Amino acid sequence: MTNAADDEGFVVFDRVQKSYDGETLVVKDLNLSIGKGEFLTMLGPSGSGKTTCLMMLAGFETATHGEIRLGGENINNVPPHKRGIGMVFQNYALFPHMTVGENLAFPLEVRGMGKSEREQKVKRALDMVQMGNFINRRPAQLSGGQQQRIALARALVFDPKLVLMDEPLGALDKQLREHMQFEIKHLHETLGITVVYVTHDQGEALTMSDRVAVFNDGRIQQLAPPDELYERPQNSFVAQFIGENNKLPGVVETLSGDKCTVRLETGEIIDATPVNVREAGQKTLVSIRPERVEFKSEMMPEGAHTIGAEVLEVIYMGDIFRTRMRVAGSEEFVMKSRNTLGQTKLVEGEKIQIGWHPQDARALDPM
Amino acid sequence: MTDVSASILTTADGKPLKAALAASQARARRKAFMLVAPLFLFVVITFVIPIGQMLFQSVYNDTFSATAPALRQWFDENPPGTEPDEAAYAALVSDLRLMREERSAGAAGTRINYDISGTRSMFTGMARKADKLEPPYKEAVLAEDKKWDNPDVWRAMRSASSPFTIDFYLAALDMTRDETGSIVGVKEGQAVYKMLFGRTLFLSALITVMCMALAFPIAHMLATLPMAKSNLLMILVLLPFWTSLLVRTTSWMVLLQSQGVVNDFLVWAGIVGDDGRIQMMYNQIGTVVAMTHILLPFMVLPLYSVMRTIPPSYVRAARSLGATSWTAFRRIYLPQTLPGIGAGALLVFILAVGYYITPALVGGADGQLISNLIAFHMQKSLNWSLAAALAALLLGGILILYWLYDRLVGIDNMKLG
């Protein structure tokens, strides 16, 4: 194993394609490099190819074309049991006829490990997930969250180089899910393992990952750290898939360097930052996060264009107000404002002027 | 204990909670009972009562005792082994006269004939002459027919004089009573039933194992294939179900007989010579092959229903944890199919133990099972009591197996579909 493989390309997908029926590609030309110790999330809607990628990495599916390397070695023809990859399955896949202890001992047993060493490792792994007292229970006697922890411990007990997680928190309720997100994150940090995590829950992806690969239509749409992904989406799909988003269709009016103006369908002109538009006159979709929309003139940056809006609905959500407005013909334009002391209360039918920093309005390709 | 009433829960108005609960559910229970009542009655009338009556016949047979009250009294007064005296013959003659009057000498003779063959005619013959006999009866009877001197006949009459008897069970287990009335095994060469029970159990076990070996891969394939394809294959598995049992058995006769398809092929292929055609029918091979085929769906279906519920992620998890495909199968997949294997094996075994038509048609003499003998006693020898005793032993054996299975595997672990 070379150093280069250690740092940059611990797991490498090199021009990988996958087809199940020989007619359509589920994964199209995937190039992805995952560093050692990285927590990478594959995020995307169902059918986007993310689970197929994971299954190819685990060895349950073979790549139709291209190469998958682990630690610098081509593993295309290595059977799953020789890859040394730990995996947490969607429904945990804990063996129902074995106790928790036997479940954890299984990977050690098939590796021919001695009894005393096995017991020691099982105990350590169970303590790691705070389930030391459950060693003699059967999976059916555990709650969903407990089963989740055991599945995690089982995937880690044989010290794998790489751990794959296939929507592991999908079956848990919201509170437990959030709690487990932090626990998995902490385990990742303390153990220093490489994790490839598959989910369709964007919140989960943003909370846990070092980098997120957004999948759609068999391709990676954007590969970036969570903050960049949220604040600087590279195309309309990513902008819409990650977080809430206001979309205003229009045509690029002027374009100079990192600034542009866009004429909306109803004639108004707004400021925006060009992301993947190349010339004036091109159709575009301007995307603005609801929490970056301002309606108080003192908060607006100097020289910014403002636009008229009619309040349609104000929803009290506790920490924020969610205001739905009619803007440039769209009735789905949403503004989120913090519920601070002395916040201006908007009422239905009120006409206001809204605006935003040009950096927050991103002119993307029309879908 | 300070307050006893505190331990009994009551409703808000003071009624005991249990009584209130029962009252509130009474209506629903009544309704539920009304729904199952027709089926319940049907099962009782057509199944429980006839089978109970049949089983009762295995310990109760009054065809002789009902028309032999005088003999019965004499047997009661004299211990077993007593030489029949004049009083005994007097009782015999009085009973024979009664039999003649009631025209029951044939039936009574048949009952004794079960124990000693060739005795039925003694009763019918002597009953005809009974009115003409004069005392002393012993000389008169023996003058007519010397065979009445036989102590075996008297012993058989003694045991038949009581309607309740375990003699049929003794016979079903190849046992009989000797001169003093103690239980001994029958003579060498007369024992058939124990051997038949043994053969029935052995062949049933063999058929069960063969079904298991054949059904496991089929069920696994059905469970892992996509729904559309597996449904098509499922129809093929079920097809034999929709074909008459006779048709299936006779098609095996076409295949297996010495001039049949299989032998013709073997001769054509040069594997066996024309004079060396393999005898595959009218022996145990025929019974085993045909019954394995016929009972196969009963093994496939429970296995399939269990395998369908095992998600592929278990084996995948095992593989990712470092198990080879064989280890994953042995340690993870196979244990999870056990409820299906148990259900299928029990089902096939129980069906095989009681199978009748197929062994009767393709079994020949060697391939007969115990049920064929039960049928023989029901239809040919008309010894219903012996048939009932054999059937009761079979039923008891199966219940014991069922109990063992419950102890070992647990009946609630069984999945039939």
PDB file of N, CA, C and O in Angstrom, chain B residues 163-226:
ATOM      1  N   PRO B 163     -66.890 -58.964  25.840  1.00  0.00           N
ATOM      2  CA  PRO B 163     -66.836 -58.061  24.678  1.00  0.00           C
ATOM      3  C   PRO B 163     -65.611 -57.144  24.698  1.00  0.00           C
ATOM      4  O   PRO B 163     -65.134 -56.727  23.655  1.00  0.00           O
ATOM      5  N   PHE B 164     -65.129 -56.829  25.913  1.00  0.00           N
ATOM      6  CA  PHE B 164     -63.950 -55.956  25.985  1.00  0.00           C
ATOM      7  C   PHE B 164     -62.696 -56.818  25.980  1.00  0.00           C
ATOM      8  O   PHE B 164     -62.578 -57.764  26.752  1.00  0.00           O
ATOM      9  N   THR B 165     -61.773 -56.494  25.092  1.00  0.00           N
ATOM     10  CA  THR B 165     -60.576 -57.322  24.987  1.00  0.00           C
ATOM     11  C   THR B 165     -59.416 -56.503  24.431  1.00  0.00           C
ATOM     12  O   THR B 165     -59.622 -55.539  23.686  1.00  0.00           O
ATOM     13  N   ILE B 166     -58.194 -56.888  24.840  1.00  0.00           N
ATOM     14  CA  ILE B 166     -57.034 -56.256  24.203  1.00  0.00           C
ATOM     15  C   ILE B 166     -56.397 -57.233  23.222  1.00  0.00           C
ATOM     16  O   ILE B 166     -55.320 -56.999  22.706  1.00  0.00           O
ATOM     17  N   ASP B 167     -57.099 -58.336  22.935  1.00  0.00           N
ATOM     18  CA  ASP B 167     -56.523 -59.355  22.068  1.00  0.00           C
ATOM     19  C   ASP B 167     -56.201 -58.839  20.670  1.00  0.00           C
ATOM     20  O   ASP B 167     -55.245 -59.275  20.040  1.00  0.00           O
ATOM     21  N   PHE B 168     -57.017 -57.891  20.202  1.00  0.00           N
ATOM     22  CA  PHE B 168     -56.760 -57.378  18.848  1.00  0.00           C
ATOM     23  C   PHE B 168     -55.455 -56.587  18.805  1.00  0.00           C
ATOM     24  O   PHE B 168     -54.740 -56.612  17.818  1.00  0.00           O
ATOM     25  N   TYR B 169     -55.188 -55.884  19.924  1.00  0.00           N
ATOM     26  CA  TYR B 169     -53.904 -55.179  19.989  1.00  0.00           C
ATOM     27  C   TYR B 169     -52.754 -56.165  20.048  1.00  0.00           C
ATOM     28  O   TYR B 169     -51.706 -55.958  19.439  1.00  0.00           O
ATOM     29  N   LEU B 170     -52.967 -57.262  20.801  1.00  0.00           N
ATOM     30  CA  LEU B 170     -51.927 -58.289  20.853  1.00  0.00           C
ATOM     31  C   LEU B 170     -51.671 -58.835  19.459  1.00  0.00           C
ATOM     32  O   LEU B 170     -50.526 -58.964  19.028  1.00  0.00           O
ATOM     33  N   ALA B 171     -52.768 -59.110  18.740  1.00  0.00           N
ATOM     34  CA  ALA B 171     -52.617 -59.642  17.392  1.00  0.00           C
ATOM     35  C   ALA B 171     -51.894 -58.639  16.497  1.00  0.00           C
ATOM     36  O   ALA B 171     -51.058 -59.013  15.669  1.00  0.00           O
ATOM     37  N   ALA B 172     -52.223 -57.338  16.681  1.00  0.00           N
ATOM     38  CA  ALA B 172     -51.620 -56.311  15.845  1.00  0.00           C
ATOM     39  C   ALA B 172     -50.131 -56.170  16.129  1.00  0.00           C
ATOM     40  O   ALA B 172     -49.394 -55.621  15.321  1.00  0.00           O
ATOM     41  N   LEU B 173     -49.717 -56.655  17.302  1.00  0.00           N
ATOM     42  CA  LEU B 173     -48.297 -56.598  17.638  1.00  0.00           C
ATOM     43  C   LEU B 173     -47.650 -57.975  17.546  1.00  0.00           C
ATOM     44  O   LEU B 173     -46.608 -58.233  18.144  1.00  0.00           O
ATOM     45  N   ASP B 174     -48.287 -58.876  16.790  1.00  0.00           N
ATOM     46  CA  ASP B 174     -47.766 -60.228  16.591  1.00  0.00           C
ATOM     47  C   ASP B 174     -47.650 -60.996  17.903  1.00  0.00           C
ATOM     48  O   ASP B 174     -46.672 -61.702  18.135  1.00  0.00           O
ATOM     49  N   MET B 175     -48.653 -60.834  18.790  1.00  0.00           N
ATOM     50  CA  MET B 175     -48.624 -61.580  20.048  1.00  0.00           C
ATOM     51  C   MET B 175     -49.936 -62.319  20.223  1.00  0.00           C
ATOM     52  O   MET B 175     -50.939 -61.998  19.604  1.00  0.00           O
ATOM     53  N   THR B 176     -49.873 -63.327  21.074  1.00  0.00           N
ATOM     54  CA  THR B 176     -51.091 -64.096  21.328  1.00  0.00           C
ATOM     55  C   THR B 176     -51.047 -64.614  22.763  1.00  0.00           C
ATOM     56  O   THR B 176     -50.118 -64.303  23.502  1.00  0.00           O
ATOM     57  N   ARG B 177     -52.060 -65.396  23.173  1.00  0.00           N
ATOM     58  CA  ARG B 177     -52.058 -65.964  24.518  1.00  0.00           C
ATOM     59  C   ARG B 177     -51.794 -67.454  24.436  1.00  0.00           C
ATOM     60  O   ARG B 177     -52.269 -68.121  23.519  1.00  0.00           O
ATOM     61  N   ASP B 178     -51.043 -67.952  25.392  1.00  0.00           N
ATOM     62  CA  ASP B 178     -50.828 -69.399  25.402  1.00  0.00           C
ATOM     63  C   ASP B 178     -51.894 -70.070  26.263  1.00  0.00           C
ATOM     64  O   ASP B 178     -52.867 -69.435  26.670  1.00  0.00           O
ATOM     65  N   GLU B 179     -51.693 -71.378  26.564  1.00  0.00           N
ATOM     66  CA  GLU B 179     -52.721 -72.173  27.239  1.00  0.00           C
ATOM     67  C   GLU B 179     -53.148 -71.549  28.565  1.00  0.00           C
ATOM     68  O   GLU B 179     -54.317 -71.568  28.945  1.00  0.00           O
ATOM     69  N   THR B 180     -52.194 -70.971  29.297  1.00  0.00           N
ATOM     70  CA  THR B 180     -52.520 -70.434  30.614  1.00  0.00           C
ATOM     71  C   THR B 180     -53.014 -68.999  30.549  1.00  0.00           C
ATOM     72  O   THR B 180     -53.291 -68.372  31.567  1.00  0.00           O
ATOM     73  N   GLY B 181     -53.107 -68.449  29.349  1.00  0.00           N
ATOM     74  CA  GLY B 181     -53.632 -67.086  29.217  1.00  0.00           C
ATOM     75  C   GLY B 181     -52.566 -66.007  29.288  1.00  0.00           C
ATOM     76  O   GLY B 181     -52.881 -64.827  29.204  1.00  0.00           O
ATOM     77  N   SER B 182     -51.292 -66.372  29.448  1.00  0.00           N
ATOM     78  CA  SER B 182     -50.257 -65.329  29.483  1.00  0.00           C
ATOM     79  C   SER B 182     -49.825 -64.979  28.050  1.00  0.00           C
ATOM     80  O   SER B 182     -49.973 -65.768  27.125  1.00  0.00           O
ATOM     81  N   ILE B 183     -49.272 -63.767  27.909  1.00  0.00           N
ATOM     82  CA  ILE B 183     -49.037 -63.227  26.573  1.00  0.00           C
ATOM     83  C   ILE B 183     -47.677 -63.683  26.040  1.00  0.00           C
ATOM     84  O   ILE B 183     -46.655 -63.531  26.708  1.00  0.00           O
ATOM     85  N   VAL B 184     -47.684 -64.248  24.845  1.00  0.00           N
ATOM     86  CA  VAL B 184     -46.440 -64.685  24.215  1.00  0.00           C
ATOM     87  C   VAL B 184     -46.430 -64.219  22.753  1.00  0.00           C
ATOM     88  O   VAL B 184     -47.464 -63.840  22.200  1.00  0.00           O
ATOM     89  N   GLY B 185     -45.272 -64.271  22.131  1.00  0.00           N
ATOM     90  CA  GLY B 185     -45.166 -63.928  20.718  1.00  0.00           C
ATOM     91  C   GLY B 185     -45.742 -65.040  19.869  1.00  0.00           C
ATOM     92  O   GLY B 185     -45.787 -66.195  20.289  1.00  0.00           O
ATOM     93  N   VAL B 186     -46.205 -64.701  18.664  1.00  0.00           N
ATOM     94  CA  VAL B 186     -46.755 -65.729  17.779  1.00  0.00           C
ATOM     95  C   VAL B 186     -45.605 -66.548  17.216  1.00  0.00           C
ATOM     96  O   VAL B 186     -44.444 -66.182  17.317  1.00  0.00           O
ATOM     97  N   LYS B 187     -45.982 -67.664  16.615  1.00  0.00           N
ATOM     98  CA  LYS B 187     -44.967 -68.569  16.080  1.00  0.00           C
ATOM     99  C   LYS B 187     -44.186 -67.925  14.951  1.00  0.00           C
ATOM    100  O   LYS B 187     -44.701 -67.067  14.227  1.00  0.00           O
ATOM    101  N   GLU B 188     -42.961 -68.326  14.831  1.00  0.00           N
ATOM    102  CA  GLU B 188     -42.089 -67.882  13.733  1.00  0.00           C
ATOM    103  C   GLU B 188     -42.813 -68.086  12.406  1.00  0.00           C
ATOM    104  O   GLU B 188     -43.405 -69.146  12.185  1.00  0.00           O
ATOM    105  N   GLY B 189     -42.780 -67.114  11.536  1.00  0.00           N
ATOM    106  CA  GLY B 189     -43.426 -67.291  10.238  1.00  0.00           C
ATOM    107  C   GLY B 189     -44.837 -66.752  10.200  1.00  0.00           C
ATOM    108  O   GLY B 189     -45.372 -66.486   9.131  1.00  0.00           O
ATOM    109  N   GLN B 190     -45.445 -66.545  11.384  1.00  0.00           N
ATOM    110  CA  GLN B 190     -46.785 -65.962  11.395  1.00  0.00           C
ATOM    111  C   GLN B 190     -46.757 -64.472  11.676  1.00  0.00           C
ATOM    112  O   GLN B 190     -47.764 -63.789  11.534  1.00  0.00           O
ATOM    113  N   ALA B 191     -45.601 -63.994  12.133  1.00  0.00           N
ATOM    114  CA  ALA B 191     -45.497 -62.574  12.476  1.00  0.00           C
ATOM    115  C   ALA B 191     -45.445 -61.736  11.198  1.00  0.00           C
ATOM    116  O   ALA B 191     -44.611 -61.980  10.331  1.00  0.00           O
ATOM    117  N   VAL B 192     -46.369 -60.792  11.057  1.00  0.00           N
ATOM    118  CA  VAL B 192     -46.352 -59.924   9.872  1.00  0.00           C
ATOM    119  C   VAL B 192     -46.409 -58.450  10.267  1.00  0.00           C
ATOM    120  O   VAL B 192     -45.779 -57.604   9.628  1.00  0.00           O
ATOM    121  N   TYR B 193     -47.144 -58.147  11.330  1.00  0.00           N
ATOM    122  CA  TYR B 193     -47.484 -56.743  11.565  1.00  0.00           C
ATOM    123  C   TYR B 193     -46.283 -55.915  12.011  1.00  0.00           C
ATOM    124  O   TYR B 193     -46.095 -54.802  11.543  1.00  0.00           O
ATOM    125  N   LYS B 194     -45.476 -56.483  12.908  1.00  0.00           N
ATOM    126  CA  LYS B 194     -44.332 -55.699  13.391  1.00  0.00           C
ATOM    127  C   LYS B 194     -43.409 -55.362  12.237  1.00  0.00           C
ATOM    128  O   LYS B 194     -42.921 -54.242  12.114  1.00  0.00           O
ATOM    129  N   MET B 195     -43.183 -56.370  11.378  1.00  0.00           N
ATOM    130  CA  MET B 195     -42.328 -56.146  10.226  1.00  0.00           C
ATOM    131  C   MET B 195     -42.928 -55.055   9.333  1.00  0.00           C
ATOM    132  O   MET B 195     -42.219 -54.182   8.832  1.00  0.00           O
ATOM    133  N   LEU B 196     -44.277 -55.105   9.188  1.00  0.00           N
ATOM    134  CA  LEU B 196     -44.926 -54.121   8.327  1.00  0.00           C
ATOM    135  C   LEU B 196     -44.853 -52.719   8.935  1.00  0.00           C
ATOM    136  O   LEU B 196     -44.636 -51.736   8.219  1.00  0.00           O
ATOM    137  N   PHE B 197     -45.036 -52.646  10.260  1.00  0.00           N
ATOM    138  CA  PHE B 197     -44.895 -51.340  10.921  1.00  0.00           C
ATOM    139  C   PHE B 197     -43.494 -50.804  10.693  1.00  0.00           C
ATOM    140  O   PHE B 197     -43.292 -49.637  10.338  1.00  0.00           O
ATOM    141  N   GLY B 198     -42.519 -51.686  10.876  1.00  0.00           N
ATOM    142  CA  GLY B 198     -41.121 -51.278  10.685  1.00  0.00           C
ATOM    143  C   GLY B 198     -40.884 -50.808   9.271  1.00  0.00           C
ATOM    144  O   GLY B 198     -40.282 -49.751   9.041  1.00  0.00           O
ATOM    145  N   ARG B 199     -41.401 -51.583   8.294  1.00  0.00           N
ATOM    146  CA  ARG B 199     -41.198 -51.202   6.903  1.00  0.00           C
ATOM    147  C   ARG B 199     -41.885 -49.872   6.596  1.00  0.00           C
ATOM    148  O   ARG B 199     -41.338 -49.010   5.907  1.00  0.00           O
ATOM    149  N   THR B 200     -43.114 -49.697   7.142  1.00  0.00           N
ATOM    150  CA  THR B 200     -43.835 -48.450   6.909  1.00  0.00           C
ATOM    151  C   THR B 200     -43.037 -47.253   7.428  1.00  0.00           C
ATOM    152  O   THR B 200     -42.865 -46.249   6.730  1.00  0.00           O
ATOM    153  N   LEU B 201     -42.515 -47.389   8.653  1.00  0.00           N
ATOM    154  CA  LEU B 201     -41.752 -46.275   9.231  1.00  0.00           C
ATOM    155  C   LEU B 201     -40.474 -46.038   8.437  1.00  0.00           C
ATOM    156  O   LEU B 201     -40.122 -44.893   8.134  1.00  0.00           O
ATOM    157  N   PHE B 202     -39.799 -47.118   8.047  1.00  0.00           N
ATOM    158  CA  PHE B 202     -38.539 -46.960   7.326  1.00  0.00           C
ATOM    159  C   PHE B 202     -38.772 -46.311   5.960  1.00  0.00           C
ATOM    160  O   PHE B 202     -38.090 -45.354   5.585  1.00  0.00           O
ATOM    161  N   LEU B 203     -39.760 -46.825   5.217  1.00  0.00           N
ATOM    162  CA  LEU B 203     -40.015 -46.271   3.889  1.00  0.00           C
ATOM    163  C   LEU B 203     -40.478 -44.816   4.003  1.00  0.00           C
ATOM    164  O   LEU B 203     -40.075 -43.967   3.202  1.00  0.00           O
ATOM    165  N   SER B 204     -41.312 -44.518   5.012  1.00  0.00           N
ATOM    166  CA  SER B 204     -41.782 -43.141   5.185  1.00  0.00           C
ATOM    167  C   SER B 204     -40.609 -42.224   5.473  1.00  0.00           C
ATOM    168  O   SER B 204     -40.517 -41.112   4.933  1.00  0.00           O
ATOM    169  N   ALA B 205     -39.686 -42.674   6.318  1.00  0.00           N
ATOM    170  CA  ALA B 205     -38.515 -41.861   6.631  1.00  0.00           C
ATOM    171  C   ALA B 205     -37.672 -41.656   5.378  1.00  0.00           C
ATOM    172  O   ALA B 205     -37.204 -40.545   5.097  1.00  0.00           O
ATOM    173  N   LEU B 206     -37.515 -42.730   4.603  1.00  0.00           N
ATOM    174  CA  LEU B 206     -36.734 -42.634   3.360  1.00  0.00           C
ATOM    175  C   LEU B 206     -37.377 -41.639   2.396  1.00  0.00           C
ATOM    176  O   LEU B 206     -36.701 -40.780   1.812  1.00  0.00           O
ATOM    177  N   ILE B 207     -38.704 -41.744   2.263  1.00  0.00           N
ATOM    178  CA  ILE B 207     -39.425 -40.838   1.361  1.00  0.00           C
ATOM    179  C   ILE B 207     -39.279 -39.401   1.848  1.00  0.00           C
ATOM    180  O   ILE B 207     -39.071 -38.471   1.065  1.00  0.00           O
ATOM    181  N   THR B 208     -39.362 -39.207   3.172  1.00  0.00           N
ATOM    182  CA  THR B 208     -39.220 -37.857   3.730  1.00  0.00           C
ATOM    183  C   THR B 208     -37.845 -37.280   3.415  1.00  0.00           C
ATOM    184  O   THR B 208     -37.731 -36.122   2.979  1.00  0.00           O
ATOM    185  N   VAL B 209     -36.822 -38.094   3.587  1.00  0.00           N
ATOM    186  CA  VAL B 209     -35.462 -37.612   3.312  1.00  0.00           C
ATOM    187  C   VAL B 209     -35.299 -37.284   1.830  1.00  0.00           C
ATOM    188  O   VAL B 209     -34.730 -36.240   1.460  1.00  0.00           O
ATOM    189  N   MET B 210     -35.845 -38.151   0.967  1.00  0.00           N
ATOM    190  CA  MET B 210     -35.727 -37.904  -0.474  1.00  0.00           C
ATOM    191  C   MET B 210     -36.464 -36.621  -0.854  1.00  0.00           C
ATOM    192  O   MET B 210     -35.976 -35.816  -1.649  1.00  0.00           O
ATOM    193  N   CYS B 211     -37.668 -36.439  -0.284  1.00  0.00           N
ATOM    194  CA  CYS B 211     -38.440 -35.228  -0.573  1.00  0.00           C
ATOM    195  C   CYS B 211     -37.644 -33.998  -0.140  1.00  0.00           C
ATOM    196  O   CYS B 211     -37.594 -32.996  -0.857  1.00  0.00           O
ATOM    197  N   MET B 212     -37.012 -34.103   1.030  1.00  0.00           N
ATOM    198  CA  MET B 212     -36.267 -32.960   1.555  1.00  0.00           C
ATOM    199  C   MET B 212     -35.121 -32.618   0.608  1.00  0.00           C
ATOM    200  O   MET B 212     -34.913 -31.459   0.252  1.00  0.00           O
ATOM    201  N   ALA B 213     -34.381 -33.643   0.202  1.00  0.00           N
ATOM    202  CA  ALA B 213     -33.231 -33.413  -0.667  1.00  0.00           C
ATOM    203  C   ALA B 213     -33.661 -32.793  -1.989  1.00  0.00           C
ATOM    204  O   ALA B 213     -32.971 -31.941  -2.549  1.00  0.00           O
ATOM    205  N   LEU B 214     -34.829 -33.217  -2.500  1.00  0.00           N
ATOM    206  CA  LEU B 214     -35.283 -32.688  -3.785  1.00  0.00           C
ATOM    207  C   LEU B 214     -35.933 -31.317  -3.627  1.00  0.00           C
ATOM    208  O   LEU B 214     -35.786 -30.447  -4.479  1.00  0.00           O
ATOM    209  N   ALA B 215     -36.661 -31.133  -2.528  1.00  0.00           N
ATOM    210  CA  ALA B 215     -37.464 -29.917  -2.396  1.00  0.00           C
ATOM    211  C   ALA B 215     -36.629 -28.708  -2.014  1.00  0.00           C
ATOM    212  O   ALA B 215     -36.962 -27.584  -2.376  1.00  0.00           O
ATOM    213  N   PHE B 216     -35.541 -28.942  -1.282  1.00  0.00           N
ATOM    214  CA  PHE B 216     -34.771 -27.791  -0.790  1.00  0.00           C
ATOM    215  C   PHE B 216     -34.263 -26.892  -1.918  1.00  0.00           C
ATOM    216  O   PHE B 216     -34.520 -25.681  -1.904  1.00  0.00           O
ATOM    217  N   PRO B 217     -33.585 -27.452  -2.922  1.00  0.00           N
ATOM    218  CA  PRO B 217     -33.129 -26.576  -4.014  1.00  0.00           C
ATOM    219  C   PRO B 217     -34.286 -25.933  -4.773  1.00  0.00           C
ATOM    220  O   PRO B 217     -34.203 -24.753  -5.140  1.00  0.00           O
ATOM    221  N   ILE B 218     -35.363 -26.701  -4.974  1.00  0.00           N
ATOM    222  CA  ILE B 218     -36.504 -26.134  -5.712  1.00  0.00           C
ATOM    223  C   ILE B 218     -37.079 -24.946  -4.953  1.00  0.00           C
ATOM    224  O   ILE B 218     -37.291 -23.864  -5.512  1.00  0.00           O
ATOM    225  N   ALA B 219     -37.311 -25.149  -3.654  1.00  0.00           N
ATOM    226  CA  ALA B 219     -37.906 -24.082  -2.847  1.00  0.00           C
ATOM    227  C   ALA B 219     -36.984 -22.871  -2.804  1.00  0.00           C
ATOM    228  O   ALA B 219     -37.439 -21.720  -2.893  1.00  0.00           O
ATOM    229  N   HIS B 220     -35.689 -23.145  -2.726  1.00  0.00           N
ATOM    230  CA  HIS B 220     -34.746 -22.023  -2.684  1.00  0.00           C
ATOM    231  C   HIS B 220     -34.796 -21.235  -3.974  1.00  0.00           C
ATOM    232  O   HIS B 220     -34.809 -20.003  -3.973  1.00  0.00           O
ATOM    233  N   MET B 221     -34.867 -21.951  -5.088  1.00  0.00           N
ATOM    234  CA  MET B 221     -34.927 -21.259  -6.367  1.00  0.00           C
ATOM    235  C   MET B 221     -36.219 -20.456  -6.474  1.00  0.00           C
ATOM    236  O   MET B 221     -36.206 -19.300  -6.889  1.00  0.00           O
ATOM    237  N   LEU B 222     -37.331 -21.076  -6.075  1.00  0.00           N
ATOM    238  CA  LEU B 222     -38.617 -20.370  -6.134  1.00  0.00           C
ATOM    239  C   LEU B 222     -38.577 -19.097  -5.289  1.00  0.00           C
ATOM    240  O   LEU B 222     -39.138 -18.074  -5.667  1.00  0.00           O
ATOM    241  N   ALA B 223     -37.908 -19.191  -4.147  1.00  0.00           N
ATOM    242  CA  ALA B 223     -37.932 -18.060  -3.223  1.00  0.00           C
ATOM    243  C   ALA B 223     -37.017 -16.936  -3.676  1.00  0.00           C
ATOM    244  O   ALA B 223     -37.220 -15.784  -3.299  1.00  0.00           O
ATOM    245  N   THR B 224     -35.992 -17.257  -4.480  1.00  0.00           N
ATOM    246  CA  THR B 224     -35.053 -16.204  -4.853  1.00  0.00           C
ATOM    247  C   THR B 224     -35.318 -15.637  -6.239  1.00  0.00           C
ATOM    248  O   THR B 224     -34.855 -14.540  -6.537  1.00  0.00           O
ATOM    249  N   LEU B 225     -36.059 -16.376  -7.071  1.00  0.00           N
ATOM    250  CA  LEU B 225     -36.348 -15.864  -8.408  1.00  0.00           C
ATOM    251  C   LEU B 225     -37.301 -14.671  -8.333  1.00  0.00           C
ATOM    252  O   LEU B 225     -38.036 -14.525  -7.363  1.00  0.00           O
ATOM    253  N   PRO B 226     -37.296 -13.829  -9.369  1.00  0.00           N
ATOM    254  CA  PRO B 226     -38.301 -12.757  -9.416  1.00  0.00           C
ATOM    255  C   PRO B 226     -39.715 -13.342  -9.424  1.00  0.00           C
ATOM    256  O   PRO B 226     -39.930 -14.452  -9.886  1.00  0.00           O
TER     257      PRO B 226
END
